[in-house]
Short mmCIF file of C-alpha atoms and ligand atoms in Angstrom, two decimals:
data_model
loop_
_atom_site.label_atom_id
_atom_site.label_comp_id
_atom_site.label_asym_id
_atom_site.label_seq_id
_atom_site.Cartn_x
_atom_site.Cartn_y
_atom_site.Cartn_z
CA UNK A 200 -29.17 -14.82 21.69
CA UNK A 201 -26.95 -17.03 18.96
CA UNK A 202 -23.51 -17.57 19.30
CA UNK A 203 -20.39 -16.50 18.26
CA UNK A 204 -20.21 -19.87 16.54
CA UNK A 205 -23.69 -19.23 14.72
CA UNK A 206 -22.93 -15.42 13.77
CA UNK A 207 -19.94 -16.94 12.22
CA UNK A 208 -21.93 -19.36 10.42
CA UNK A 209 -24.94 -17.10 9.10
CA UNK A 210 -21.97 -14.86 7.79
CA UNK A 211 -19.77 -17.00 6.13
CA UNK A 212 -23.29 -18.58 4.58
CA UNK A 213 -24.05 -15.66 3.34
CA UNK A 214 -20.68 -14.73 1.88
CA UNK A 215 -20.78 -18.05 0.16
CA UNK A 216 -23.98 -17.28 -1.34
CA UNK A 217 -22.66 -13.96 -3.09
CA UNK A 218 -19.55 -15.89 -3.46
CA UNK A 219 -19.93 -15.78 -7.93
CA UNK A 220 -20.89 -11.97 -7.60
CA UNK A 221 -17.97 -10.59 -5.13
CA UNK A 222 -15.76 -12.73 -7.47
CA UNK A 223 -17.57 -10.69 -10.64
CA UNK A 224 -16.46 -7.40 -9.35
CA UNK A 225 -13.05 -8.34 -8.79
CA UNK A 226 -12.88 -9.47 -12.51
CA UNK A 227 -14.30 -6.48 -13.09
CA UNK A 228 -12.12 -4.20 -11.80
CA UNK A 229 -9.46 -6.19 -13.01
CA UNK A 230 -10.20 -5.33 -16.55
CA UNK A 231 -10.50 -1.39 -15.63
CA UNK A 232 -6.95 -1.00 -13.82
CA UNK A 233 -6.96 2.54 -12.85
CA UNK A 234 -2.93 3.64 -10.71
CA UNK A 235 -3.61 5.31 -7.79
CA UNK A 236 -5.65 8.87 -7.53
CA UNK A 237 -6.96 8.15 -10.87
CA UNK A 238 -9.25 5.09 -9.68
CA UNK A 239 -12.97 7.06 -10.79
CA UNK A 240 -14.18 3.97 -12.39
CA UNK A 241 -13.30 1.88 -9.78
CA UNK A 242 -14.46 4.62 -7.02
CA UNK A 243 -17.97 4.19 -8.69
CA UNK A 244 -17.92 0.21 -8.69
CA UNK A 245 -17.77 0.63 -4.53
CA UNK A 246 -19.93 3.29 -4.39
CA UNK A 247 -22.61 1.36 -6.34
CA UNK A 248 -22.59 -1.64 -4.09
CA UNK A 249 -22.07 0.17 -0.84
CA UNK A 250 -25.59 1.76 -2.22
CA UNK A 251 -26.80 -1.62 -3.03
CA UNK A 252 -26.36 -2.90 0.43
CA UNK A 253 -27.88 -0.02 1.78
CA UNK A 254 -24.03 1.36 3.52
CA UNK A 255 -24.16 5.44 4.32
CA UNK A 256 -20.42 6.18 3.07
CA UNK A 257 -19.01 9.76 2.05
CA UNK A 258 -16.48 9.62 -1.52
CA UNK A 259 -13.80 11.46 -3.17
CA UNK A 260 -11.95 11.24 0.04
CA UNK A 261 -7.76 11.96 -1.07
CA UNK A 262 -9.67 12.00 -4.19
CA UNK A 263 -10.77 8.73 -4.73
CA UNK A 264 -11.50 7.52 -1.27
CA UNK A 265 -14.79 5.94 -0.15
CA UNK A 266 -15.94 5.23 3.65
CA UNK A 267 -18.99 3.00 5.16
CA UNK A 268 -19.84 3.20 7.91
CA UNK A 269 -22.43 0.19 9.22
CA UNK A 270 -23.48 0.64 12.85
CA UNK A 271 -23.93 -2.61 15.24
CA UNK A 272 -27.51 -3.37 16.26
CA UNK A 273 -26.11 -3.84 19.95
CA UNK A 274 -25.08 -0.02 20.92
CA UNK A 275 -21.52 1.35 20.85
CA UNK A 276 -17.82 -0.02 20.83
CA UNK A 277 -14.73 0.28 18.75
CA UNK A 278 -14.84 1.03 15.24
CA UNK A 279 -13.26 -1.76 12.75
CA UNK A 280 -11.93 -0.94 9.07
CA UNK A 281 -12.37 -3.13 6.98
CA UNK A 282 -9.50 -1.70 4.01
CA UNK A 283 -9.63 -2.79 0.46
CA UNK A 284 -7.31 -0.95 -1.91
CA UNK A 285 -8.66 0.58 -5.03
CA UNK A 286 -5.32 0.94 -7.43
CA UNK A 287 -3.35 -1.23 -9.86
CA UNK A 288 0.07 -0.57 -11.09
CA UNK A 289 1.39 -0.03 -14.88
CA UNK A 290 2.98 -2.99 -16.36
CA UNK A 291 3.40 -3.61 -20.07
CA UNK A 292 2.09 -6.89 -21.65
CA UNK A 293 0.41 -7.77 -18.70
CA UNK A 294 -2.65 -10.10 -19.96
CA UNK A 295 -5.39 -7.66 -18.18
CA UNK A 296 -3.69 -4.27 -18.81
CA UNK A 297 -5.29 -1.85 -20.07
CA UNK A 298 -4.19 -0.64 -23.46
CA UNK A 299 -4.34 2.68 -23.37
CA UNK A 300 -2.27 3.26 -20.01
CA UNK A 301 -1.03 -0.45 -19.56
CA UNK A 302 -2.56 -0.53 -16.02
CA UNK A 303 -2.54 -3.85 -14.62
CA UNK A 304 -3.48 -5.08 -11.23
CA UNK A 305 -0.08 -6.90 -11.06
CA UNK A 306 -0.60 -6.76 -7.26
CA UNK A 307 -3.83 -8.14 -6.58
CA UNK A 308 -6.25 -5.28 -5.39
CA UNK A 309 -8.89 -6.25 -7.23
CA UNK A 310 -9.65 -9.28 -4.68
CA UNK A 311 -9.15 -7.15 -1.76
CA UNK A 312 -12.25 -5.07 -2.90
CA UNK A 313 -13.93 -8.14 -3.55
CA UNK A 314 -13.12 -9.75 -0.09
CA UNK A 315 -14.16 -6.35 1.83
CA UNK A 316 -17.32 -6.26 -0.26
CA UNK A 317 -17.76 -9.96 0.67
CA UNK A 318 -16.94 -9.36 3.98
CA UNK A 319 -19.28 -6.85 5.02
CA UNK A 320 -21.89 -8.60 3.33
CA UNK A 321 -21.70 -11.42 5.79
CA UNK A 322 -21.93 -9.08 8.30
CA UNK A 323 -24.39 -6.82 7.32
CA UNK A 324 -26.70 -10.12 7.71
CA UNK A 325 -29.95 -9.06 10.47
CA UNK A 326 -29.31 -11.47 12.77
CA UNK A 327 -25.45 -10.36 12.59
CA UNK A 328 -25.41 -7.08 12.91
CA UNK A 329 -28.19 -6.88 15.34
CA UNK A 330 -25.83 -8.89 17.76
CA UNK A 331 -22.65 -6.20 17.51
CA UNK A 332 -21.77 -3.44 18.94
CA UNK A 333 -19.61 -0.83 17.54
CA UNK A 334 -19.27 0.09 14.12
CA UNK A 335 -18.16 -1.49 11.01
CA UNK A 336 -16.43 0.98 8.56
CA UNK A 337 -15.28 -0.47 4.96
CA UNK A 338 -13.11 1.62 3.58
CA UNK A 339 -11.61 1.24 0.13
CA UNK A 340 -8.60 2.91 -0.30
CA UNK A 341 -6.59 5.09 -3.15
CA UNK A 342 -2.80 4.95 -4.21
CA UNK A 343 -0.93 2.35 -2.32
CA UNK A 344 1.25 1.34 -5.13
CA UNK A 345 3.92 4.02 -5.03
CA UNK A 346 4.02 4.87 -8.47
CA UNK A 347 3.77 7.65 -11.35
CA UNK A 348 5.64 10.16 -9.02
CA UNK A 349 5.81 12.82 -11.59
CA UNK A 350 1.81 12.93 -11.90
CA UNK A 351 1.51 13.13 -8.65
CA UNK A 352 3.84 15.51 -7.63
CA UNK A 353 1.88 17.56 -10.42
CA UNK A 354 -1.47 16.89 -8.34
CA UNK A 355 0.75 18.05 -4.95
CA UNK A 356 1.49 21.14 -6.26
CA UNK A 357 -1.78 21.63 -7.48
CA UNK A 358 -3.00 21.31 -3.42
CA UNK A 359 -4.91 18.18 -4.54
CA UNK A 360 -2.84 15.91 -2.41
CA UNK A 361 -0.10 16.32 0.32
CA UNK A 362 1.40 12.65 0.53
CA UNK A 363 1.54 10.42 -2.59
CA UNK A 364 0.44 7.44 -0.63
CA UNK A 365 -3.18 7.36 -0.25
CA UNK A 366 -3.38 5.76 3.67
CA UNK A 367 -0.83 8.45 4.24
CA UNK A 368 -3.31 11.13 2.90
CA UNK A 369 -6.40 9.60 4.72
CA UNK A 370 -3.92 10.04 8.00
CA UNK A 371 -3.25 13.22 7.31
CA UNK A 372 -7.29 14.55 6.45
CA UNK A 373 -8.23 12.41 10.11
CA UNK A 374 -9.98 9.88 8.47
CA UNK A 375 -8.36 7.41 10.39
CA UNK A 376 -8.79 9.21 14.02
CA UNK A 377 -12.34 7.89 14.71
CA UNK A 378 -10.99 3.87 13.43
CA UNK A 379 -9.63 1.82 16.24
CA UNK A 380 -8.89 -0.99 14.31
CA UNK A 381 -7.98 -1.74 11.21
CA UNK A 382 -7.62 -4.96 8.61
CA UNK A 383 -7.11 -5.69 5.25
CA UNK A 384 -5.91 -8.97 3.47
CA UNK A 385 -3.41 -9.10 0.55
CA UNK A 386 -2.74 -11.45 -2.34
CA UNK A 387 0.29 -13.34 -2.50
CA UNK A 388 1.86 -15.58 -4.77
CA UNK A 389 4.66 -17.10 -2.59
CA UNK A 390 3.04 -19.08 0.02
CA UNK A 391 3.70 -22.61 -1.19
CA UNK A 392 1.80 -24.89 0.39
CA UNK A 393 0.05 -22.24 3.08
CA UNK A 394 -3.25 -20.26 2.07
CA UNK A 395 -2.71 -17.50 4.48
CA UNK A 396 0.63 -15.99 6.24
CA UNK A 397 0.71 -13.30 8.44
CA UNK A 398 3.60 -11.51 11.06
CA UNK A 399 6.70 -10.21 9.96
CA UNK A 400 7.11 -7.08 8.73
CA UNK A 401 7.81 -4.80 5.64
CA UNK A 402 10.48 -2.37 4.74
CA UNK A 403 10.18 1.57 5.02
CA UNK A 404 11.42 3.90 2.42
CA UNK A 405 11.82 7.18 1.09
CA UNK A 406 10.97 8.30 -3.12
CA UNK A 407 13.43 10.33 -4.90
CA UNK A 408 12.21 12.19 -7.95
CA UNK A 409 15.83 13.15 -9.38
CA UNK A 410 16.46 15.47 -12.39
CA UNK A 411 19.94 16.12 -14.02
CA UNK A 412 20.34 19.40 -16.28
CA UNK A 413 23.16 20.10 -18.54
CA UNK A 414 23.65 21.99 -21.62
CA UNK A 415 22.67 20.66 -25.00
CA UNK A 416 24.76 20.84 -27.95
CA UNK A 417 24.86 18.81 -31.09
CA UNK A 418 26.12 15.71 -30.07
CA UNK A 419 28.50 15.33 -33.15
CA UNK A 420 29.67 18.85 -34.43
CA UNK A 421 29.98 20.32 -30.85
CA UNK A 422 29.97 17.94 -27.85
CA UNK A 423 32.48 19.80 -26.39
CA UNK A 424 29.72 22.56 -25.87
CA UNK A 425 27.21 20.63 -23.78
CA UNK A 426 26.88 19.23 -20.51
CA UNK A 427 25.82 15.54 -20.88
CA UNK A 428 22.94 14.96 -18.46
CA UNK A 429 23.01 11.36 -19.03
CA UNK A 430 26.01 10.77 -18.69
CA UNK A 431 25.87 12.53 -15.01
CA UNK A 432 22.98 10.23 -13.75
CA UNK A 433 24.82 6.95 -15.27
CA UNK A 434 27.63 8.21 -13.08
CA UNK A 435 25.13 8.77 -10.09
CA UNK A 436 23.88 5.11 -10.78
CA UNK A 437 27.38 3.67 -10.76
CA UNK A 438 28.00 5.64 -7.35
CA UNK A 439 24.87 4.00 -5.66
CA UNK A 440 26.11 0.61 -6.49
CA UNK A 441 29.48 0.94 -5.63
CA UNK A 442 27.92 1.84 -1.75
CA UNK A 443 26.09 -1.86 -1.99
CA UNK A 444 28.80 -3.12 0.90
CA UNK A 445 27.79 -0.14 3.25
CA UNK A 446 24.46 -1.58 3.71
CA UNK A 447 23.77 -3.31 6.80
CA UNK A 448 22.46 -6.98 6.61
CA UNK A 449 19.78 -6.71 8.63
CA UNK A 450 18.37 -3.57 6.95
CA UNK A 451 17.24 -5.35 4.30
CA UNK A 452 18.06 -2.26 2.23
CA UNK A 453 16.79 -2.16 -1.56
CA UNK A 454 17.77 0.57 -3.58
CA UNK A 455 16.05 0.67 -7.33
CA UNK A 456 15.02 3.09 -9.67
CA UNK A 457 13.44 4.04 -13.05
CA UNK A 458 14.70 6.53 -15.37
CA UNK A 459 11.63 8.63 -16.95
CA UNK A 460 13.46 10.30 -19.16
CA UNK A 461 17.16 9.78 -20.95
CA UNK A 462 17.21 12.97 -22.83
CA UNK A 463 15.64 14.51 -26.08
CA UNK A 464 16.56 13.41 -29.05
CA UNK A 465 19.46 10.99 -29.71
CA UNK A 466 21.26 13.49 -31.94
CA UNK A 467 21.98 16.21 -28.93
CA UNK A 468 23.68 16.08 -25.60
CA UNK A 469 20.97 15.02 -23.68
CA UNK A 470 20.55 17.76 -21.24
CA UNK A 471 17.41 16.84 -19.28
CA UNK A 472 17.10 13.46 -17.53
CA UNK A 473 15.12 12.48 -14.74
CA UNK A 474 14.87 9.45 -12.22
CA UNK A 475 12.33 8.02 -9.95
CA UNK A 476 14.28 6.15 -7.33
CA UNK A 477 13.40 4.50 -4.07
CA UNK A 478 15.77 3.90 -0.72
CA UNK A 479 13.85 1.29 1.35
CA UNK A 480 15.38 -0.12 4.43
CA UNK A 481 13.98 -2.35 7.46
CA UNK A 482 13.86 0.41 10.00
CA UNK A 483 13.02 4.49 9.55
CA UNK A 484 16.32 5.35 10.58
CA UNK A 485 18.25 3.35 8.27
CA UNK A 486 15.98 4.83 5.48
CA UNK A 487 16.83 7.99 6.75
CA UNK A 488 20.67 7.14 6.73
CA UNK A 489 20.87 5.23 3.31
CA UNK A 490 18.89 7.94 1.58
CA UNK A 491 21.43 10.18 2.74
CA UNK A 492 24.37 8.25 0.66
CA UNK A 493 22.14 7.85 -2.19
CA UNK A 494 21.76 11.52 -2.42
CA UNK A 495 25.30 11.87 -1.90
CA UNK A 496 26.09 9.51 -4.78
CA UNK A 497 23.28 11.93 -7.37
CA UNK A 498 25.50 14.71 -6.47
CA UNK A 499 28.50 12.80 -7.22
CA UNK A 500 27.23 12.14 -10.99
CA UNK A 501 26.16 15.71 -11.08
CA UNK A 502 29.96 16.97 -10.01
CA UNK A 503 31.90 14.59 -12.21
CA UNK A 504 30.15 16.18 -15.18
CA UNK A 505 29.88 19.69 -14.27
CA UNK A 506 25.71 19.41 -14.27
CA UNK A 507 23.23 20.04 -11.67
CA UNK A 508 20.59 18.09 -9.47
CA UNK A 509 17.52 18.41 -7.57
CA UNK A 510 16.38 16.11 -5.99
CA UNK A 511 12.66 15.80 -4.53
CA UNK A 512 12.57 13.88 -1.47
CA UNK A 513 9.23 12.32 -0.80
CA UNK A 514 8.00 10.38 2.42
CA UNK A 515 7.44 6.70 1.71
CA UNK A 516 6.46 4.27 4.35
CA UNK A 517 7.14 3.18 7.40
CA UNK A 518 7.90 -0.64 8.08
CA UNK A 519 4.78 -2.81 8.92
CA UNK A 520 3.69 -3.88 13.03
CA UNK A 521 1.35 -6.18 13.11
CA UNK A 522 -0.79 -6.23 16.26
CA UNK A 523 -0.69 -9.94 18.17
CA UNK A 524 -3.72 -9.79 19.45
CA UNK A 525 -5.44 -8.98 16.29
CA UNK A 526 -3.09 -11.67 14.55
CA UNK A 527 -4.23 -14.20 16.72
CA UNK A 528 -8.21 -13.39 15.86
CA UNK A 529 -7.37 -13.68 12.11
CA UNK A 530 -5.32 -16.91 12.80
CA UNK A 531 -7.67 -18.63 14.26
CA UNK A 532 -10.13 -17.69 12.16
CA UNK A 533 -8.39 -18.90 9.34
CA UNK A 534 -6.93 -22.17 10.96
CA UNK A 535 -11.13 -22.69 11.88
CA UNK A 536 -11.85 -22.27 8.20
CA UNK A 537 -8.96 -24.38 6.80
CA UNK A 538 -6.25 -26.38 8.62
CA UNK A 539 -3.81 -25.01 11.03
CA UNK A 540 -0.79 -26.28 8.66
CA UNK A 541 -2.34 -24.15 6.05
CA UNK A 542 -1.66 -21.30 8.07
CA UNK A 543 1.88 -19.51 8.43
CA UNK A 544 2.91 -17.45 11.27
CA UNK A 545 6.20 -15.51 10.26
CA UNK A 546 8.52 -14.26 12.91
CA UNK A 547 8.63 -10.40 13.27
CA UNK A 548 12.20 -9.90 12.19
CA UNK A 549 11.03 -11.81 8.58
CA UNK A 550 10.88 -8.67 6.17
CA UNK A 551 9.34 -9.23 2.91
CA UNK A 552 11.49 -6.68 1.03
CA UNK A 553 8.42 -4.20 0.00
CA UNK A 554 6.48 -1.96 1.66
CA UNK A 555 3.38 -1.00 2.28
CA UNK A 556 1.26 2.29 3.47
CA UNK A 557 -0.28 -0.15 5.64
CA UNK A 558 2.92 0.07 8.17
CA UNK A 559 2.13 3.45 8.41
CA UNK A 560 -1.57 3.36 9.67
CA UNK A 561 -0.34 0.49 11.77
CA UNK A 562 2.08 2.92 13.61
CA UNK A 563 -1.15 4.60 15.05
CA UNK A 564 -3.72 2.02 14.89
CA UNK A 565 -4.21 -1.97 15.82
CA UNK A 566 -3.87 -3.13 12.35
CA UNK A 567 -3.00 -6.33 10.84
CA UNK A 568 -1.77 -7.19 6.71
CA UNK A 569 -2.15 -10.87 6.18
CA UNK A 570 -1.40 -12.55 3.31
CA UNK A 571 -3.52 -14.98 1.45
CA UNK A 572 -3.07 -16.93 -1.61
CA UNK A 573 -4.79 -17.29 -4.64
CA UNK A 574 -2.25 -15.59 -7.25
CA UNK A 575 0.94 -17.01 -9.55
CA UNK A 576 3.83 -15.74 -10.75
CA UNK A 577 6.16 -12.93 -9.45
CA UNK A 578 4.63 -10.14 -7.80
CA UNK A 579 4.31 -6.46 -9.87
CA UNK A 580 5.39 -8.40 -13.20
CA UNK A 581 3.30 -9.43 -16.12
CA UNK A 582 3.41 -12.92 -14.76
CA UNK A 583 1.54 -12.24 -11.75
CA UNK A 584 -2.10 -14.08 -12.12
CA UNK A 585 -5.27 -14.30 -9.85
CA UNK A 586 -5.25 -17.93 -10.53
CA UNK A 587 -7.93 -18.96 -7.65
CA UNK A 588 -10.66 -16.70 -6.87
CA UNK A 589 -12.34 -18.71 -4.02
CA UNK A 590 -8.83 -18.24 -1.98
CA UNK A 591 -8.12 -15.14 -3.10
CA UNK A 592 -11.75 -13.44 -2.60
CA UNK A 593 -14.12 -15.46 -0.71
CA UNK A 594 -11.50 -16.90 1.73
CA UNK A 595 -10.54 -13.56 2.68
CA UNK A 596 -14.09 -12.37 3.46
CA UNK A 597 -15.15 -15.18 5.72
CA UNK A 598 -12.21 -14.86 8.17
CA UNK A 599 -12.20 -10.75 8.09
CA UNK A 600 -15.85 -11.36 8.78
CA UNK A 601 -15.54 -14.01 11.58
CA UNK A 602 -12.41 -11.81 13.03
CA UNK A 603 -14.67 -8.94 13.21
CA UNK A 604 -17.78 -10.92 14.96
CA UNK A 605 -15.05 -12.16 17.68
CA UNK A 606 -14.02 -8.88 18.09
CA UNK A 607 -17.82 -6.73 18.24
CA UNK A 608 -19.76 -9.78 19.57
CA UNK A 609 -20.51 -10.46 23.58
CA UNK A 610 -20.81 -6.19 23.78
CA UNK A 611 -16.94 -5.89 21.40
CA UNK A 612 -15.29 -7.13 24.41
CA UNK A 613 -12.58 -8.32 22.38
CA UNK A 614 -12.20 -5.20 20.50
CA UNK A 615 -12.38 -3.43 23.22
CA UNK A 616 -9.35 -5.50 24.49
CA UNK A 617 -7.40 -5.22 21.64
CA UNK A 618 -7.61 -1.43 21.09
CA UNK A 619 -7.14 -0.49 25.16
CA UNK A 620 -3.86 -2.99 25.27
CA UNK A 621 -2.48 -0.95 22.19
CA UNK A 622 0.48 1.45 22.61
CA UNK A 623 0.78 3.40 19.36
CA UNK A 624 4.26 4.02 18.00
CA UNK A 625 3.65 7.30 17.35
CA UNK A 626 0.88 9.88 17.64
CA UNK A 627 -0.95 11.29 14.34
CA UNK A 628 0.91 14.95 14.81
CA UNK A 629 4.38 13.27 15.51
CA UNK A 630 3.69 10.70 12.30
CA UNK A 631 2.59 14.19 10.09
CA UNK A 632 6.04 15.83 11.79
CA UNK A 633 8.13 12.91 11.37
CA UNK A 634 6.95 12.69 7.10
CA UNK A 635 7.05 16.28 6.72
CA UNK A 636 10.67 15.80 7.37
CA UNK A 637 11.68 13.91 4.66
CA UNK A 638 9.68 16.13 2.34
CA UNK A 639 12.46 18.33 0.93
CA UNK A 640 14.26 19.61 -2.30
CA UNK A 641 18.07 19.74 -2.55
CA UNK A 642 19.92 21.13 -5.17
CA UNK A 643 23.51 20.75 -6.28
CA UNK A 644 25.59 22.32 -8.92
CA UNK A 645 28.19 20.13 -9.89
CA UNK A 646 29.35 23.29 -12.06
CA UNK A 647 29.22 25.66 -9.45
CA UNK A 648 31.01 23.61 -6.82
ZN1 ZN B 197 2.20 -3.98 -4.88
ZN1 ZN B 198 -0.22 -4.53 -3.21
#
């Protein structure tokens, strides 16, 4: 029987040997961005190598979905996901957008199906496989970027979707009941002088799709007649900021927005504008509280004008746990691989500011989001650049791979270890509850009131 030490080492050889091909498919998909529950092309990519490496997998699950499963050669034990994410975001004049939709992976999910790719590949090696038990299941995900909220509130009400997160979705169709652990590794670009960081934690929040209505008019002979919609939500705006001081420190509350549309045409009272706007916050309960005041504040702008509001609450995500015992797997994994200074523990009060459907499969499930590096220049902009593809692909692969061998090898004793010590936060049916919640309309008439 090998080792640990020489599973480890056939994997990681073989990862390194597909090495220039799992970086070609991230490239790949990086010049086809697809935004989340549109990612066909992508979806096909990961199908075509899951049927390449011989992985049974089902598709089209939350739409774009795809799940492997790859049984151990050494009976059963504890499933392991291995997530990649399929979507980009949009960002104009990013150098690999696309041109038509200005897609861009801006984020770095190309690498992560690269890195799952690579990392079942290691371990789909015979003399691997044969020694684990349990299952391997790569999954590549849809929609974690929590974006284009009007299209996909368009594909809610067409029953296509419930939530508009796609881990949220895959909770809710109980694709995640039979997974009892789960990993995934993201790109960063703020490590310094570290290649991988894990711990802390991520912010929760809550989407807003907001829509003022007034009355239009022409703007110069007969202003007087309308009800300026614009004017309403630039109130609203003005309201949310002046609530900044309310906001507890350690919330680490961040309250932003987009405004999709600022009314028709520039010679009318613009009578129809609409908002996408996000309330995240450190814990659920101070998402729940802070979205509160920002609706207040959209029914402020709606009063002071005489217009009306709806506003379409949406559940975002909850804030990220990372499970030690899993952490410690990866970390050493990735302290074996590089150096133990190039690896950065963060405490679990350090929130990053964004958020991440992750947190909310790791409310339910042993789950882990580490960080590597490997990209340049702030995060979701046009700047943001896949500059090294060994760290940000390869890397990845060979500790998800070697984490996974420590945790099916010797009969998945440590997997079995990790998912019997874990105390969910919350059961499936109390997370579906909980979400279903914060799914509600409200509507104001400033005229009426
Ligand atoms: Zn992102
Ligand atoms: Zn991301």
């Amino acid at each position: 029987m090998a080792t640990v030490q020489e599973l480890k080492q056939a994997a990681c050889a073989a990862i390194e040997r597909h090495a220039d091909e799992l970086i070609g498919i991230s490239k790949d998909i990086l010049e086809h961005p697809e935004p989340g529950y549109s990612e066909y092309r992508t979806a096909r990519v990961v199908a075509e190598q899951f049927a390449k490496m011989g992985i049974k997998f089902r598709a089209g699950l939350a739409l774009t979905g795809l799940k492997g499963e790859v049984k151990g050669g050494n009976g059963s034990g504890p499933r392991v996901a291995i997530i990649g994410e399929l979507d980009s975001l949009i960002v104009n004049g990013h150098p690999h957008a696309a041109e038509d939709t200005s897609a861009a992976h801006a984020c770095g999910h190309h690498c992560q199906i690269g890195m799952m790719l690579g990392a079942v590949t290691g371990l789909m090696q015979p003399e691997v496989i044969g020694e684990l038990s349990g299952e391997i299941v790569p999954f590549a995900v849809p929609a974690e970027e929590f974006i284009e909220v009007a299209r996909r509130l368009d594909l809610r009400s067409e029953g296509k979707i419930e939530f508009l997160g796609g881990k949220q979705e895959l909770i809710k169709l109980g694709e995640f009941d039979d997974v009892d652990i789960a990993m995934m590794c993201h790109t960063a670009s703020d490590m310094g002088a570290h290649r991988f960081a894990m711990g802390g934690t991520s912010n929760g929040h809550v989407v807003k799709y907001v829509r003022f209505t007034g009355r239009g008019a022409h703007a110069g002979a007969a202003p007087h007649m309308g009800i300026n919609a614009l004017n309403a939500a630039t109130f609203a705006l003005q309201a949310i900021n002046s609530n900044r001081e309310v906001y507890r420190e350690q919330d680490t509350v961040r309250i932003h927005g987009i405004m999709t549309k600022g009314g028709e045409a520039v010679s009318a009272v613009p009578a129809d504008v609409r908002l996408e706007w996000r309330v995240r916050s450190g814990s659920p309960e101070a998402v729940v509280r802070n979205s509160d005041i920002v609706d207040r504040c959209f029914r402020a702008g709606a009063l002071a004008v005489g217009a009306s509001v709806s506003i379409t609450n949406i559940p975002g995500y909850l804030p990220m746990r990372h499970d030690q015992n899993l952490m410690d797997i990866f970390r050493s994994n990735a302290v074996g691989l590089l150096d133990e200074n190039k690896v950065l523990i963060m405490p679990p009060s350090r929130n990053r500011g964004g958020s991440t459907d992750m947190g909310d499969l790791s409310h339910l499930v042993p789950s882990i989001h580490p960080y590597t590096g490997g990209a340049e220049g702030p995060g979701h902009s046009s700047e943001y650049l896949v500059t090294d593809y060994r760290q940000a692909v390869v890397n990845p692969a060979k500790i998800m791979a070697m984490s996974v061998i420590d945790l099916l090898a010797d009969n998945a004793k440590n997997a079995r270890q990790v998912a019997s010590s874990f105390r969910p936060a919350m059961s499936r049916a109390a997370y579906l509850n909980f979400q279903r919640q914060r799914a509600e309309v409200l509507e104001y008439d400033g005229g009426e009131a």
